[in-house]
């Protein structure tokens, strides 16, 4: 049995006691969270989010690329969110390689390399500021008075703000 | 007090009882989940995921663009995941507009329009297949023998596979 099959068993149990079929499409708390995809970072547990509360956008690093700007524009313009919470974290995989090295290893294997930037970084706090800056610089996200960035400490469970 | 400040209070409570500081960087279940950012779709509750189990990638629609291919390549190549679970859902915001209409409304307001595709869709199952197809067509994701797509029903809590 694959892990996917096993998780589908969990999904059957979730549906068996499901009582949230009445929730509306727009997030109740008007918040969009953008966080790293890391397995140890659970935005629901960490921020106390329940079904219906917030948009959650995630990728490798919790970085801001064109697709996150797309998601945030849709979140604010069509679904009424007004606050943005960015979360990077300690011990991130993105700190363990360089764009050049990663792409060279792929090219060595396949003969071609991706056209995308891998978005690796060397300084967590600086990359949180980079993410905030990219959002502030984007012309298509209308509400920017609450764009705040944080580092989650996977060792302690603590969330600290980047100023 | 902003909603962000309120959620930071929840984060303090999470840290106060935190006991997961020992978890390793690679996901224990070797799975990457790619799901819509929708507030009603909680991959942790639905799939029974705990901290440390799986990469979770999310965006507006749960679609596959360059950034999701980047995250999946990093997930598999650097952190050892081998199964991919794609989740779209009923009553999705992406079913409520068109790319042309959304971008025209932005252009009417700002005089310029985004260079990105909004990735709206009209058929849930077809877009799940589109997402699977984009992953299968990508040369940089190495493991493709378990790429499965699902529709989550926000009305019933059920997850059904798209074949």
Coordinates of C-alpha atoms in Angstrom, one line a residue:
Chain A
X1 CA 0.0 0.0 0.0
X2 CA 1.4 3.4 -1.0
X3 CA 1.5 6.3 1.5
X4 CA -1.1 8.0 -0.7
X5 CA -3.5 5.1 -0.2
X6 CA -2.9 5.3 3.6
X7 CA -3.7 9.0 3.6
X8 CA -6.9 8.3 1.7
X9 CA -7.9 6.2 4.6
X10 CA -7.4 9.2 6.9
X11 CA -9.5 11.3 4.5
X12 CA -12.4 8.8 4.8
X13 CA -12.3 9.2 8.6
X14 CA -12.2 13.0 8.2
X15 CA -15.4 12.9 6.1
X16 CA -17.1 10.6 8.5
X17 CA -17.3 13.2 11.2
X18 CA -17.4 16.3 8.9
X19 CA -19.6 19.2 10.1
X20 CA -18.2 22.2 8.2
X21 CA -20.2 22.0 5.0
X22 CA -21.8 25.4 5.6
X23 CA -18.6 27.6 5.4
X24 CA -18.5 30.4 2.8
X25 CA -15.8 30.8 0.1
X26 CA -14.2 34.0 1.4
X27 CA -11.8 33.5 4.4
X28 CA -13.5 34.5 7.7
X29 CA -10.4 36.1 9.1
X30 CA -9.5 38.0 5.9
X31 CA -5.9 36.8 6.1
X32 CA -3.5 35.2 3.6
X33 CA -0.6 33.2 4.9
X34 CA 2.4 32.5 2.7
X35 CA 4.7 29.9 4.2
X36 CA 7.4 27.5 3.3
X37 CA 6.3 24.0 2.2
X38 CA 8.5 22.4 5.0
X39 CA 6.9 19.4 6.6
X40 CA 7.6 20.6 10.2
X41 CA 5.8 23.9 9.7
X42 CA 2.0 23.4 10.3
X43 CA 0.3 26.8 9.8
X44 CA -3.0 25.4 11.3
X45 CA -1.4 24.3 14.6
X46 CA 1.0 27.2 14.8
X47 CA -1.5 30.0 14.1
X48 CA -4.6 28.3 15.5
X49 CA -6.3 28.3 12.1
X50 CA -9.5 26.3 11.6
X51 CA -11.3 25.5 8.3
X52 CA -12.7 28.6 6.8
X53 CA -10.3 31.1 8.4
X54 CA -7.5 32.0 6.0
X55 CA -5.9 31.4 2.6
X56 CA -2.7 29.4 2.9
X57 CA -0.2 29.7 0.1
X58 CA 3.0 27.6 0.3
X59 CA 6.1 26.8 -1.8
X60 CA 9.8 25.8 -1.4
X61 CA 11.2 28.5 0.9
X62 CA 8.0 30.6 1.3
X63 CA 9.4 32.9 -1.3
X64 CA 7.5 35.4 -3.5
X65 CA 7.6 34.6 -7.2
X66 CA 5.0 35.4 -10.0
X67 CA 2.7 32.6 -8.8
X68 CA 2.5 33.9 -5.3
X69 CA 1.8 37.4 -6.6
X70 CA -1.0 35.8 -8.7
X71 CA -2.4 34.0 -5.7
X72 CA -2.3 37.1 -3.4
X73 CA -3.9 39.3 -6.1
X74 CA -6.8 36.7 -6.4
X75 CA -7.0 36.4 -2.6
X76 CA -7.4 40.2 -2.1
X77 CA -9.3 41.2 -5.2
X78 CA -11.8 38.4 -5.4
X79 CA -12.0 37.0 -1.9
X80 CA -11.5 40.0 0.3
X81 CA -8.3 39.3 2.3
X82 CA -6.5 42.3 3.6
X83 CA -3.6 41.1 5.8
X84 CA -0.6 39.0 4.7
X85 CA 1.6 36.9 6.9
X86 CA 4.9 35.6 5.5
X87 CA 6.7 32.7 7.3
X88 CA 10.2 31.4 6.7
X89 CA 11.8 28.9 9.2
X90 CA 15.1 27.8 10.7
X91 CA 16.9 24.8 9.3
X92 CA 15.3 25.5 5.9
X93 CA 16.4 23.3 2.9
X94 CA 16.8 26.5 0.9
X95 CA 19.8 27.4 3.1
X96 CA 21.6 24.1 2.0
X97 CA 22.3 24.8 -1.7
X98 CA 22.9 27.5 -4.3
X99 CA 20.9 28.1 -7.4
X100 CA 24.0 27.7 -9.5
X101 CA 24.9 24.4 -7.9
X102 CA 21.4 22.9 -8.0
X103 CA 20.9 23.8 -11.6
X104 CA 24.4 22.6 -12.6
X105 CA 23.6 19.2 -11.0
X106 CA 20.4 19.0 -13.0
X107 CA 22.2 19.9 -16.2
X108 CA 24.9 17.3 -15.5
X109 CA 22.2 14.7 -15.2
X110 CA 19.8 15.7 -18.0
X111 CA 21.8 17.9 -20.3
X112 CA 19.3 20.7 -19.8
X113 CA 18.5 22.9 -16.8
X114 CA 15.3 24.6 -15.6
X115 CA 14.5 28.1 -16.8
X116 CA 13.3 29.0 -13.3
X117 CA 15.3 30.4 -10.4
X118 CA 15.6 27.9 -7.6
X119 CA 15.3 30.9 -5.1
X120 CA 17.9 29.5 -2.6
X121 CA 19.0 31.9 0.1
X122 CA 21.8 32.3 2.6
X123 CA 20.2 34.6 5.2
X124 CA 16.7 33.8 6.6
X125 CA 15.8 37.3 7.8
X126 CA 17.1 39.0 4.7
X127 CA 15.0 36.7 2.5
X128 CA 11.9 37.4 4.6
X129 CA 12.6 41.1 3.9
X130 CA 13.1 40.3 0.2
X131 CA 9.6 38.6 0.2
X132 CA 8.0 41.6 1.9
X133 CA 9.7 43.9 -0.5
X134 CA 8.5 42.0 -3.6
X135 CA 4.9 42.3 -2.4
X136 CA 5.3 46.0 -1.6
X137 CA 6.7 46.5 -5.1
X138 CA 3.9 44.6 -6.9
X139 CA 1.3 46.9 -8.6
X140 CA -1.5 44.3 -8.6
X141 CA -1.9 43.6 -4.9
X142 CA -4.2 46.4 -3.6
X143 CA -3.9 46.2 0.2
X144 CA -0.4 46.5 1.7
X145 CA -0.8 48.1 5.2
X146 CA -0.4 44.7 6.9
X147 CA 2.4 42.7 5.3
X148 CA 4.4 41.2 8.1
X149 CA 7.2 38.6 8.0
X150 CA 8.3 36.0 10.5
X151 CA 10.8 33.2 11.1
X152 CA 9.4 30.0 12.7
X153 CA 11.9 28.2 14.8
X154 CA 11.5 24.4 14.1
X155 CA 13.6 23.7 17.2
X156 CA 11.5 25.6 19.7
X157 CA 8.1 26.1 18.0
X158 CA 8.4 29.9 18.4
X159 CA 7.5 32.5 15.8
X160 CA 9.6 35.7 15.7
X161 CA 8.9 38.8 13.7
X162 CA 11.4 40.1 11.2
X163 CA 11.6 43.9 11.4
Chain B
X1 CA -5.8 44.6 17.3
X2 CA -5.2 43.2 13.9
X3 CA -6.1 39.6 13.0
X4 CA -2.3 39.0 12.6
X5 CA -1.7 40.1 16.2
X6 CA -4.5 37.8 17.3
X7 CA -2.9 34.8 15.4
X8 CA 0.5 35.7 17.0
X9 CA -1.2 35.1 20.4
X10 CA -2.1 31.6 19.1
X11 CA 1.5 31.1 18.0
X12 CA 2.7 31.8 21.6
X13 CA 0.3 29.1 22.9
X14 CA 1.6 26.7 20.3
X15 CA 5.2 27.2 21.4
X16 CA 4.3 26.9 25.0
X17 CA 3.5 23.2 24.6
X18 CA 5.8 22.4 21.7
X19 CA 7.5 19.0 21.8
X20 CA 8.5 18.5 18.1
X21 CA 11.9 20.1 18.0
X22 CA 13.6 16.8 17.1
X23 CA 12.0 16.3 13.7
X24 CA 14.3 16.0 10.7
X25 CA 14.2 18.2 7.5
X26 CA 13.1 15.5 5.0
X27 CA 9.4 14.6 5.2
X28 CA 8.8 11.3 7.0
X29 CA 6.1 10.1 4.7
X30 CA 8.0 11.0 1.5
X31 CA 4.9 12.8 0.1
X32 CA 4.3 16.2 -1.5
X33 CA 0.8 17.6 -1.4
X34 CA -0.2 20.3 -3.9
X35 CA -3.6 21.9 -3.0
X36 CA -5.7 25.0 -3.5
X37 CA -5.1 27.8 -1.0
X38 CA -8.9 27.8 -0.2
X39 CA -9.6 28.5 3.5
X40 CA -12.0 25.5 3.8
X41 CA -9.4 22.9 2.7
X42 CA -7.2 21.9 5.6
X43 CA -4.7 19.3 4.3
X44 CA -3.6 18.4 7.9
X45 CA -7.1 17.5 9.1
X46 CA -8.2 16.0 5.8
X47 CA -5.2 13.7 5.3
X48 CA -4.3 13.2 8.9
X49 CA -0.9 14.8 8.5
X50 CA 1.2 15.7 11.5
X51 CA 4.3 18.0 11.7
X52 CA 7.2 16.3 9.9
X53 CA 5.1 14.2 7.5
X54 CA 4.8 15.9 4.1
X55 CA 5.6 18.9 2.0
X56 CA 2.5 21.1 1.5
X57 CA 2.5 23.3 -1.6
X58 CA -0.5 25.6 -2.1
X59 CA -1.7 28.4 -4.5
X60 CA -4.9 29.8 -6.0
X61 CA -6.6 26.8 -7.6
X62 CA -4.0 24.2 -6.7
X63 CA -2.7 24.6 -10.2
X64 CA 0.8 23.7 -11.6
X65 CA 2.8 26.7 -12.8
X66 CA 6.6 27.1 -13.0
X67 CA 6.8 27.8 -9.2
X68 CA 5.1 24.5 -8.3
X69 CA 7.4 22.6 -10.7
X70 CA 10.3 24.4 -8.9
X71 CA 9.0 23.3 -5.5
X72 CA 8.3 19.7 -6.6
X73 CA 11.8 19.4 -8.1
X74 CA 13.3 20.6 -4.8
X75 CA 11.0 18.4 -2.8
X76 CA 12.0 15.2 -4.8
X77 CA 15.7 16.0 -5.7
X78 CA 16.8 17.4 -2.4
X79 CA 14.4 16.1 0.2
X80 CA 13.5 12.6 -1.0
X81 CA 9.7 12.8 -1.6
X82 CA 8.4 10.2 -4.2
X83 CA 4.6 10.6 -4.2
X84 CA 2.5 13.6 -5.3
X85 CA -1.1 14.3 -4.2
X86 CA -2.9 17.0 -6.1
X87 CA -6.1 18.5 -4.6
X88 CA -8.7 20.8 -6.2
X89 CA -12.1 21.4 -4.5
X90 CA -15.7 22.1 -5.2
X91 CA -17.0 25.7 -5.0
X92 CA -13.5 27.0 -6.0
X93 CA -13.1 30.7 -6.6
X94 CA -11.2 29.8 -9.8
X95 CA -14.6 28.6 -11.3
X96 CA -16.1 32.1 -10.8
X97 CA -14.2 34.2 -13.3
X98 CA -12.2 34.1 -16.5
X99 CA -8.6 35.1 -17.1
X100 CA -9.6 37.7 -19.6
X101 CA -12.3 39.2 -17.4
X102 CA -10.1 39.4 -14.3
X103 CA -7.2 40.9 -16.2
X104 CA -9.4 43.4 -18.0
X105 CA -10.8 44.6 -14.7
X106 CA -7.3 45.1 -13.4
X107 CA -6.3 47.0 -16.5
X108 CA -9.5 49.1 -16.3
X109 CA -8.4 50.1 -12.7
X110 CA -4.7 50.5 -13.1
X111 CA -4.0 51.0 -16.8
X112 CA -1.7 47.9 -16.8
X113 CA -2.4 44.2 -16.4
X114 CA -0.4 41.3 -15.0
X115 CA 2.0 39.4 -17.2
X116 CA 0.9 36.1 -15.5
X117 CA -2.0 33.9 -16.4
X118 CA -4.7 33.9 -13.7
X119 CA -5.2 30.1 -14.3
X120 CA -9.0 30.2 -13.9
X121 CA -10.8 27.1 -15.0
X122 CA -14.4 25.9 -15.9
X123 CA -14.1 22.2 -15.2
X124 CA -12.7 20.9 -11.9
X125 CA -11.9 17.4 -13.0
X126 CA -10.4 18.6 -16.3
X127 CA -8.1 21.0 -14.4
X128 CA -6.9 18.2 -12.1
X129 CA -6.0 16.3 -15.2
X130 CA -4.3 19.4 -16.6
X131 CA -2.2 19.6 -13.4
X132 CA -1.3 15.9 -13.5
X133 CA -0.4 16.3 -17.2
X134 CA 1.9 19.3 -16.6
X135 CA 3.8 17.3 -13.9
X136 CA 4.1 14.3 -16.2
X137 CA 5.4 16.6 -19.0
X138 CA 8.1 18.3 -16.8
X139 CA 11.6 17.0 -17.4
X140 CA 13.0 18.1 -14.0
X141 CA 10.7 16.1 -11.6
X142 CA 12.4 12.7 -11.4
X143 CA 9.8 10.4 -9.8
X144 CA 6.4 10.2 -11.5
X145 CA 5.0 6.8 -10.7
X146 CA 2.6 8.1 -8.0
X147 CA 1.1 11.4 -9.2
X148 CA -2.6 11.3 -8.2
X149 CA -5.3 13.9 -8.4
X150 CA -8.4 14.5 -6.3
X151 CA -11.4 16.8 -5.8
X152 CA -12.2 17.7 -2.2
X153 CA -15.9 18.3 -1.6
X154 CA -16.2 21.3 0.7
X155 CA -19.9 20.4 1.2
X156 CA -19.4 16.9 2.4
X157 CA -15.7 16.7 3.5
X158 CA -15.2 13.8 1.0
X159 CA -12.1 13.4 -1.2
X160 CA -12.7 11.7 -4.6
X161 CA -10.0 10.6 -7.0
X162 CA -10.0 11.9 -10.6
X163 CA -9.1 9.2 -13.1

